[in-house]
Coordinates of N, CA and C and ligand atoms in Angstrom, one line a residue:
M18 N 52.5 2.3 -35.4 CA 52.7 1.6 -36.7 C 53.3 2.5 -37.7
S19 N 54.1 2.0 -38.6 CA 54.8 2.8 -39.5 C 53.9 3.5 -40.5
T20 N 54.2 4.7 -40.8 CA 53.4 5.4 -41.8 C 54.3 5.9 -42.9
D21 N 53.9 5.7 -44.1 CA 54.7 6.2 -45.3 C 56.1 5.8 -45.2
S22 N 57.0 6.8 -45.1 CA 58.4 6.5 -45.1 C 59.0 6.4 -43.7
Q23 N 58.2 6.7 -42.7 CA 58.8 6.7 -41.3 C 58.6 5.3 -40.7
P24 N 59.6 4.5 -40.6 CA 59.4 3.2 -39.9 C 59.3 3.4 -38.4
D25 N 58.7 2.5 -37.7 CA 58.7 2.5 -36.2 C 60.1 2.3 -35.7
K26 N 60.4 2.9 -34.6 CA 61.7 2.6 -34.0 C 61.5 1.6 -32.9
L27 N 62.3 0.5 -33.0 CA 62.2 -0.6 -32.0 C 63.3 -0.6 -31.1
E28 N 63.1 -0.6 -29.8 CA 64.1 -0.7 -28.8 C 64.1 -2.1 -28.2
P29 N 65.1 -2.9 -28.5 CA 65.1 -4.3 -27.9 C 65.0 -4.3 -26.4
L30 N 64.2 -5.2 -25.9 CA 64.0 -5.4 -24.4 C 64.5 -6.7 -24.0
F31 N 64.1 -7.8 -24.7 CA 64.6 -9.1 -24.4 C 65.1 -9.8 -25.7
T32 N 66.3 -10.3 -25.8 CA 66.8 -10.9 -27.0 C 66.3 -12.3 -27.1
E33 N 66.5 -12.8 -28.3 CA 66.0 -14.2 -28.6 C 66.7 -15.2 -27.6
P34 N 68.0 -15.1 -27.4 CA 68.6 -16.1 -26.5 C 68.1 -15.9 -25.1
E35 N 67.9 -14.7 -24.6 CA 67.3 -14.5 -23.3 C 66.0 -15.1 -23.1
I36 N 65.1 -14.9 -24.1 CA 63.8 -15.5 -24.1 C 63.9 -17.0 -24.1
Q37 N 64.7 -17.6 -25.0 CA 64.8 -19.1 -25.1 C 65.3 -19.7 -23.8
R38 N 66.2 -19.0 -23.1 CA 66.8 -19.5 -21.9 C 65.7 -19.5 -20.8
R39 N 64.9 -18.4 -20.8 CA 63.9 -18.3 -19.7 C 62.7 -19.3 -20.0
V40 N 62.4 -19.5 -21.3 CA 61.3 -20.5 -21.6 C 61.8 -21.9 -21.2
S41 N 63.0 -22.2 -21.4 CA 63.5 -23.5 -20.9 C 63.4 -23.7 -19.4
E42 N 63.7 -22.6 -18.7 CA 63.5 -22.6 -17.2 C 62.1 -22.8 -16.8
L43 N 61.2 -22.1 -17.5 CA 59.7 -22.2 -17.2 C 59.3 -23.6 -17.5
A44 N 59.8 -24.2 -18.6 CA 59.4 -25.6 -18.9 C 59.8 -26.6 -17.8
Q45 N 61.0 -26.3 -17.2 CA 61.5 -27.2 -16.2 C 60.6 -27.1 -15.0
E46 N 60.2 -25.9 -14.6 CA 59.3 -25.7 -13.4 C 57.9 -26.4 -13.7
I47 N 57.4 -26.1 -14.9 CA 56.1 -26.7 -15.3 C 56.1 -28.2 -15.3
A48 N 57.2 -28.7 -15.9 CA 57.3 -30.2 -16.0 C 57.4 -30.8 -14.6
G49 N 58.0 -30.1 -13.7 CA 58.1 -30.6 -12.4 C 56.7 -30.7 -11.7
D50 N 55.9 -29.8 -12.1 CA 54.5 -29.8 -11.5 C 53.5 -30.7 -12.3
L51 N 53.7 -30.9 -13.6 CA 52.7 -31.6 -14.4 C 53.1 -32.9 -15.0
H52 N 54.4 -33.3 -14.8 CA 54.8 -34.6 -15.4 C 53.9 -35.7 -14.9
G53 N 53.5 -36.6 -15.9 CA 52.7 -37.7 -15.6 C 51.2 -37.4 -15.4
R54 N 50.8 -36.2 -15.5 CA 49.4 -35.8 -15.3 C 48.7 -35.8 -16.7
D55 N 47.4 -35.7 -16.7 CA 46.6 -35.7 -17.9 C 46.4 -34.2 -18.3
V56 N 47.3 -33.7 -19.1 CA 47.5 -32.2 -19.3 C 46.8 -31.8 -20.6
C57 N 46.1 -30.6 -20.5 CA 45.7 -29.9 -21.7 C 46.3 -28.5 -21.6
V58 N 47.1 -28.2 -22.6 CA 47.6 -26.9 -22.8 C 46.7 -26.0 -23.6
V59 N 46.2 -24.9 -23.0 CA 45.3 -24.1 -23.7 C 45.9 -22.7 -24.0
A60 N 46.1 -22.4 -25.3 CA 46.8 -21.1 -25.6 C 45.8 -20.1 -26.0
V61 N 46.1 -18.8 -25.6 CA 45.2 -17.7 -26.0 C 45.6 -17.1 -27.3
L62 N 44.8 -17.1 -28.3 CA 45.1 -16.5 -29.6 C 44.9 -15.0 -29.5
K63 N 45.6 -14.2 -30.3 CA 46.7 -14.8 -31.2 C 48.0 -14.8 -30.4
G64 N 48.2 -13.9 -29.5 CA 49.5 -13.6 -29.0 C 50.3 -14.7 -28.4
A65 N 49.7 -15.8 -28.0 CA 50.5 -16.8 -27.3 C 51.1 -17.8 -28.2
F66 N 50.9 -17.7 -29.5 CA 51.4 -18.8 -30.4 C 52.9 -19.1 -30.4
M67 N 53.7 -18.0 -30.2 CA 55.1 -18.3 -30.2 C 55.6 -18.9 -28.9
L68 N 55.1 -18.4 -27.8 CA 55.5 -19.0 -26.5 C 55.0 -20.4 -26.5
L69 N 53.8 -20.7 -27.0 CA 53.2 -22.0 -27.0 C 54.1 -23.0 -27.7
A70 N 54.5 -22.6 -29.0 CA 55.4 -23.5 -29.8 C 56.7 -23.8 -29.1
D71 N 57.3 -22.8 -28.5 CA 58.6 -23.0 -27.9 C 58.5 -23.8 -26.6
L72 N 57.4 -23.5 -25.8 CA 57.2 -24.2 -24.5 C 56.9 -25.6 -24.8
L73 N 56.0 -25.9 -25.8 CA 55.6 -27.3 -26.0 C 56.9 -28.2 -26.4
R74 N 57.8 -27.6 -27.2 CA 59.0 -28.3 -27.6 C 59.9 -28.6 -26.3
R75 N 60.0 -27.6 -25.5 CA 60.8 -27.8 -24.2 C 60.1 -28.8 -23.3
L76 N 58.8 -28.7 -23.2 CA 58.0 -29.7 -22.4 C 58.2 -31.1 -22.9
H77 N 58.1 -31.2 -24.2 CA 58.3 -32.5 -24.9 C 59.6 -33.1 -24.5
D78 N 60.7 -32.3 -24.5 CA 62.0 -32.8 -24.1 C 62.0 -33.3 -22.7
L79 N 61.1 -32.8 -21.9 CA 61.0 -33.2 -20.5 C 60.0 -34.3 -20.2
G80 N 59.4 -34.8 -21.3 CA 58.5 -35.9 -21.2 C 57.0 -35.6 -20.9
V81 N 56.7 -34.3 -21.0 CA 55.3 -33.9 -20.9 C 54.6 -34.0 -22.2
E82 N 53.4 -34.8 -22.2 CA 52.7 -35.1 -23.5 C 51.3 -34.6 -23.4
P83 N 51.1 -33.3 -23.5 CA 49.8 -32.7 -23.4 C 48.9 -32.8 -24.7
V84 N 47.6 -32.6 -24.6 CA 46.8 -32.3 -25.7 C 46.9 -30.7 -25.8
V85 N 46.6 -30.2 -26.9 CA 46.7 -28.7 -27.1 C 45.4 -28.2 -27.7
D86 N 44.9 -27.1 -27.1 CA 43.7 -26.4 -27.6 C 43.9 -24.9 -27.5
F87 N 42.9 -24.2 -28.1 CA 43.0 -22.8 -28.2 C 41.7 -22.1 -27.7
V88 N 41.9 -20.9 -27.2 CA 40.8 -20.0 -27.0 C 41.2 -18.6 -27.6
K89 N 40.2 -17.8 -27.8 CA 40.5 -16.5 -28.3 C 39.6 -15.5 -27.5
A90 N 40.1 -14.5 -27.0 CA 39.4 -13.5 -26.2 C 39.8 -12.1 -26.6
G91 N 38.8 -11.2 -26.6 CA 39.2 -9.8 -26.9 C 38.4 -8.9 -26.1
S92 N 38.9 -7.7 -25.9 CA 38.2 -6.7 -25.1 C 37.4 -5.8 -26.1
Y93 N 36.3 -5.3 -25.6 CA 35.6 -4.3 -26.4 C 36.4 -3.0 -26.5
G94 N 36.3 -2.4 -27.6 CA 37.2 -1.2 -27.7 C 38.6 -1.6 -28.1
S95 N 39.3 -0.8 -28.8 CA 40.6 -1.2 -29.2 C 41.6 -0.1 -29.0
G96 N 42.8 -0.3 -29.4 CA 43.9 0.6 -29.2 C 45.1 -0.1 -28.7
D97 N 46.0 0.6 -28.1 CA 47.2 0.0 -27.6 C 47.0 -0.9 -26.4
R98 N 46.0 -0.5 -25.6 CA 45.8 -1.2 -24.3 C 44.5 -1.9 -24.4
S99 N 44.5 -3.0 -23.7 CA 43.2 -3.7 -23.5 C 42.3 -2.8 -22.6
S100 N 41.0 -2.8 -22.9 CA 40.2 -2.0 -22.2 C 38.8 -2.6 -22.0
G101 N 38.2 -2.4 -20.9 CA 36.8 -2.8 -20.7 C 36.6 -4.3 -20.6
A102 N 35.3 -4.7 -20.9 CA 34.9 -6.1 -20.7 C 35.6 -7.0 -21.7
V103 N 35.9 -8.2 -21.3 CA 36.5 -9.2 -22.2 C 35.4 -10.2 -22.6
K104 N 35.4 -10.6 -23.9 CA 34.5 -11.7 -24.3 C 35.3 -12.8 -25.0
I105 N 34.8 -14.0 -24.8 CA 35.4 -15.1 -25.5 C 34.9 -15.3 -26.9
T106 N 35.7 -15.3 -27.9 CA 35.3 -15.4 -29.3 C 35.6 -16.7 -29.9
L107 N 36.4 -17.5 -29.2 CA 36.6 -18.9 -29.7 C 36.9 -19.7 -28.4
D108 N 36.2 -20.9 -28.4 CA 36.2 -21.7 -27.1 C 37.0 -23.0 -27.4
V109 N 37.5 -23.7 -26.4 CA 38.1 -25.0 -26.6 C 37.1 -26.0 -27.0
S110 N 37.6 -27.0 -27.8 CA 36.7 -28.2 -28.1 C 37.0 -29.4 -27.3
T111 N 38.1 -29.4 -26.6 CA 38.5 -30.5 -25.7 C 37.7 -30.6 -24.5
D112 N 37.3 -31.9 -24.1 CA 36.6 -32.1 -22.8 C 37.7 -31.9 -21.7
L113 N 37.5 -30.9 -20.9 CA 38.5 -30.6 -19.8 C 38.2 -31.3 -18.5
V114 N 37.1 -32.1 -18.4 CA 36.7 -32.7 -17.1 C 37.9 -33.6 -16.6
G115 N 38.4 -33.3 -15.5 CA 39.4 -34.0 -14.8 C 40.8 -33.7 -15.3
K116 N 40.9 -32.8 -16.3 CA 42.3 -32.5 -16.8 C 43.0 -31.4 -16.0
D117 N 44.3 -31.5 -16.1 CA 45.1 -30.4 -15.5 C 45.5 -29.5 -16.7
V118 N 44.9 -28.3 -16.5 CA 45.0 -27.3 -17.6 C 46.2 -26.3 -17.4
L119 N 47.0 -26.1 -18.5 CA 48.0 -25.1 -18.5 C 47.6 -24.0 -19.5
L120 N 47.2 -22.9 -18.9 CA 46.7 -21.8 -19.8 C 47.9 -20.9 -20.1
V121 N 48.1 -20.7 -21.4 CA 49.3 -20.0 -21.9 C 48.9 -18.7 -22.5
D122 N 49.5 -17.6 -22.1 CA 49.3 -16.3 -22.8 C 50.7 -15.5 -22.9
D123 N 50.7 -14.5 -23.8 CA 51.9 -13.8 -24.0 C 52.2 -12.9 -22.8
I124 N 51.1 -12.1 -22.3 CA 51.4 -11.1 -21.3 C 50.2 -10.9 -20.5
V125 N 50.3 -10.6 -19.2 CA 49.2 -10.2 -18.3 C 49.4 -8.7 -18.0
D126 N 48.3 -8.0 -18.3 CA 48.3 -6.5 -18.1 C 47.3 -6.1 -17.1
S127 N 46.0 -5.8 -17.5 CA 45.0 -5.5 -16.5 C 44.6 -6.8 -15.7
G128 N 44.8 -8.0 -16.3 CA 44.5 -9.2 -15.6 C 43.1 -9.7 -16.0
R129 N 42.3 -8.9 -16.8 CA 40.9 -9.2 -17.1 C 40.8 -10.5 -18.0
T130 N 41.7 -10.6 -19.0 CA 41.6 -11.7 -19.9 C 41.8 -13.0 -19.2
L131 N 42.9 -13.1 -18.5 CA 43.3 -14.4 -17.9 C 42.4 -14.7 -16.7
S132 N 41.9 -13.7 -15.9 CA 41.0 -14.1 -14.8 C 39.7 -14.6 -15.4
L133 N 39.2 -14.0 -16.5 CA 38.0 -14.5 -17.1 C 38.2 -15.9 -17.7
L134 N 39.3 -16.1 -18.4 CA 39.5 -17.4 -19.0 C 39.7 -18.5 -18.0
K135 N 40.4 -18.2 -16.9 CA 40.6 -19.2 -15.9 C 39.3 -19.6 -15.3
A136 N 38.4 -18.7 -15.0 CA 37.1 -19.0 -14.4 C 36.3 -19.8 -15.4
H137 N 36.4 -19.4 -16.7 CA 35.7 -20.1 -17.8 C 36.1 -21.6 -17.9
L138 N 37.4 -21.8 -17.9 CA 37.9 -23.2 -18.0 C 37.6 -24.0 -16.7
Q139 N 37.7 -23.4 -15.6 CA 37.4 -24.0 -14.3 C 36.0 -24.6 -14.4
A140 N 35.1 -23.7 -14.9 CA 33.6 -24.1 -15.0 C 33.4 -25.3 -15.9
K141 N 34.4 -25.6 -16.7 CA 34.2 -26.8 -17.6 C 34.7 -28.1 -16.9
G142 N 35.1 -28.0 -15.6 CA 35.4 -29.2 -14.9 C 36.8 -29.6 -14.8
A143 N 37.7 -28.7 -15.2 CA 39.2 -29.0 -15.1 C 39.5 -29.3 -13.7
A144 N 40.5 -30.3 -13.5 CA 40.9 -30.7 -12.2 C 41.8 -29.5 -11.6
S145 N 42.6 -28.9 -12.4 CA 43.4 -27.8 -11.9 C 43.7 -26.9 -13.1
I146 N 43.9 -25.6 -12.8 CA 44.3 -24.7 -13.9 C 45.5 -23.9 -13.4
R147 N 46.6 -23.9 -14.2 CA 47.8 -23.1 -13.9 C 47.9 -22.2 -15.1
T148 N 48.5 -21.0 -14.9 CA 48.7 -20.0 -16.0 C 50.1 -19.7 -16.1
V149 N 50.6 -19.6 -17.4 CA 51.9 -19.2 -17.6 C 51.9 -18.0 -18.6
V150 N 52.7 -17.0 -18.3 CA 52.8 -15.9 -19.3 C 54.3 -15.6 -19.4
L151 N 54.7 -15.1 -20.6 CA 56.1 -14.7 -20.7 C 56.3 -13.4 -20.0
L152 N 55.4 -12.5 -20.1 CA 55.6 -11.2 -19.5 C 54.5 -10.8 -18.5
D153 N 54.8 -10.1 -17.4 CA 53.8 -9.6 -16.5 C 54.1 -8.1 -16.2
K154 N 53.0 -7.3 -16.3 CA 53.1 -5.9 -16.0 C 52.3 -5.7 -14.7
P155 N 52.8 -6.0 -13.5 CA 52.0 -6.0 -12.3 C 51.4 -4.6 -12.0
S156 N 52.1 -3.6 -12.4 CA 51.7 -2.2 -12.1 C 50.4 -1.8 -12.8
R157 N 50.0 -2.6 -13.9 CA 48.8 -2.3 -14.7 C 47.6 -3.0 -14.2
R158 N 47.7 -3.8 -13.1 CA 46.6 -4.7 -12.8 C 45.3 -4.0 -12.4
E159 N 44.2 -4.4 -12.9 CA 42.9 -3.8 -12.5 C 42.0 -4.8 -11.8
V160 N 42.2 -6.1 -12.0 CA 41.6 -7.1 -11.3 C 42.7 -8.0 -10.7
E161 N 42.4 -8.6 -9.5 CA 43.5 -9.4 -8.9 C 43.7 -10.6 -9.7
F162 N 45.0 -10.8 -10.1 CA 45.3 -12.0 -10.8 C 46.8 -12.2 -10.7
K163 N 47.2 -13.5 -10.3 CA 48.6 -13.8 -10.2 C 48.9 -15.0 -11.0
P164 N 49.7 -14.9 -12.1 CA 50.0 -16.1 -12.9 C 50.9 -17.0 -12.1
D165 N 50.8 -18.3 -12.4 CA 51.6 -19.3 -11.6 C 53.1 -19.3 -12.1
Y166 N 53.3 -19.0 -13.4 CA 54.7 -19.0 -13.9 C 54.8 -17.7 -14.8
V167 N 55.9 -16.9 -14.5 CA 56.1 -15.7 -15.2 C 57.5 -15.7 -15.7
G168 N 57.6 -15.4 -17.0 CA 59.0 -15.3 -17.6 C 59.7 -14.1 -17.1
F169 N 59.2 -12.9 -17.3 CA 59.8 -11.6 -16.9 C 58.7 -10.7 -16.4
E170 N 59.0 -10.0 -15.3 CA 58.2 -8.8 -14.9 C 58.7 -7.6 -15.6
I171 N 57.8 -6.8 -16.2 CA 58.3 -5.6 -16.9 C 57.5 -4.3 -16.4
P172 N 58.1 -3.2 -16.5 CA 57.3 -1.9 -16.1 C 56.2 -1.7 -17.2
D173 N 55.5 -0.6 -17.0 CA 54.4 -0.2 -17.8 C 54.9 0.3 -19.2
R174 N 55.3 -0.6 -20.0 CA 55.7 -0.2 -21.4 C 55.0 -1.0 -22.4
F175 N 54.6 -0.5 -23.5 CA 53.9 -1.3 -24.6 C 55.0 -2.0 -25.4
V176 N 54.9 -3.4 -25.4 CA 55.9 -4.2 -26.0 C 55.3 -5.0 -27.2
I177 N 56.2 -5.3 -28.1 CA 55.8 -6.1 -29.3 C 56.8 -7.2 -29.6
G178 N 56.4 -8.1 -30.5 CA 57.3 -9.2 -30.8 C 57.0 -10.5 -30.1
Y179 N 57.6 -11.6 -30.5 CA 57.4 -12.9 -29.9 C 55.9 -13.2 -29.7
G180 N 55.1 -12.9 -30.7 CA 53.6 -13.1 -30.7 C 52.8 -11.9 -30.5
M181 N 53.4 -10.9 -29.9 CA 52.7 -9.7 -29.5 C 52.7 -8.6 -30.6
D182 N 51.6 -7.9 -30.8 CA 51.4 -7.0 -31.9 C 51.2 -5.6 -31.5
Y183 N 51.5 -4.7 -32.5 CA 51.0 -3.4 -32.4 C 50.2 -3.2 -33.7
A184 N 48.9 -3.1 -33.6 CA 48.0 -3.0 -34.8 C 48.3 -4.2 -35.8
E185 N 48.4 -5.4 -35.2 CA 48.6 -6.6 -35.9 C 50.0 -6.8 -36.5
K186 N 50.9 -5.9 -36.3 CA 52.3 -6.0 -36.8 C 53.2 -6.5 -35.8
Y187 N 54.3 -7.0 -36.2 CA 55.5 -7.4 -35.3 C 55.4 -8.8 -34.6
R188 N 54.3 -9.5 -34.8 CA 54.1 -10.8 -34.1 C 55.2 -11.7 -34.4
Q189 N 55.8 -11.6 -35.6 CA 56.8 -12.6 -36.1 C 58.2 -12.4 -35.4
L190 N 58.4 -11.3 -34.8 CA 59.8 -11.1 -34.3 C 60.2 -12.1 -33.2
P191 N 61.4 -12.7 -33.3 CA 61.9 -13.7 -32.3 C 62.3 -13.0 -31.0
Y192 N 62.3 -11.7 -31.0 CA 62.7 -11.0 -29.7 C 61.6 -10.1 -29.3
I193 N 61.7 -9.4 -28.2 CA 60.7 -8.5 -27.7 C 61.3 -7.1 -27.6
A194 N 60.5 -6.1 -28.1 CA 61.0 -4.7 -28.2 C 59.9 -3.8 -27.7
V195 N 60.3 -2.6 -27.4 CA 59.4 -1.5 -27.1 C 59.3 -0.7 -28.4
V196 N 58.0 -0.3 -28.8 CA 57.9 0.5 -30.0 C 57.9 2.0 -29.6
K197 N 58.8 2.7 -30.3 CA 58.7 4.2 -30.1 C 58.0 4.7 -31.4
T198 N 56.8 5.1 -31.3 CA 56.0 5.5 -32.5 C 56.5 7.0 -32.8
R199 N 56.5 7.2 -34.1 CA 56.9 8.5 -34.6 C 55.7 9.2 -35.2
G200 N 55.4 10.4 -34.9 CA 54.2 11.1 -35.4 C 54.3 11.6 -36.8
Ligands
LIG15 P1 44.7 -7.9 -20.0 O1 43.4 -8.6 -20.1 O2 44.6 -6.4 -19.8 O3 45.6 -8.6 -18.9 O4 45.4 -8.0 -21.3 C1 46.0 -9.0 -21.8 C2 46.1 -8.9 -23.3 O5 46.3 -7.5 -23.8 C3 47.3 -9.6 -23.8 O6 47.0 -11.0 -24.0 C4 47.7 -8.9 -25.0 O7 47.0 -9.4 -26.1 C5 47.3 -7.5 -24.8 N1 48.4 -6.7 -24.3 C6 48.6 -6.1 -23.1 N2 49.8 -5.4 -23.0 C7 50.3 -5.5 -24.2 C8 51.6 -5.0 -24.8 O8 52.4 -4.4 -24.1 N3 51.8 -5.4 -26.0 C9 51.0 -6.1 -26.8 N4 49.8 -6.6 -26.3 C10 49.5 -6.3 -25.1
LIG16 MG1 46.6 -11.6 -25.9

């Protein structure tokens, strides 16, 4: 995070057009699997908000008409990296019984958040649960988890933008970058 006069240095990783193109491709794949089904899109706050908004618009263009709900989950302890046990701090209010759920998040890292949320939503009686993330860092996995749809696989770098934050900053960026912090 920037301190005093020293701004953070941002190294772009994916540009806005690259992201938009990939989100359209993901929407095509998802629409192929979910068209005509009783779909609930569940987004993980806060980071998924931008992918959610772009994906919903592309899915709409393809005739998918889901209901939308939100969950929030956080890990104990804070810092750059998710760490330790994850707890759910906001739950869906939609009745998921018999619904085909599309769980949307920004990034999968250790896999703890999405594996917990998937099990949690499954226990509510969803007919199926698919997960979509824009970014996947497979080298960081601590629990086995494979998202159904992945925008881009990335190496072990801390990224920001397009919903993702560093100490709550940078979520508004329409592109994704790596932060080079300055001491
Ligand atoms: P996981 O439970 O370790 O898979 O962590 C998933 C959550 O950690 C994501 O939903 C993000 O909120 C956060 N996270 C993991 N890696 C990054 C990153 O590189 N930048 C920003 N947030 C991240
Ligand atoms: Mg998150």
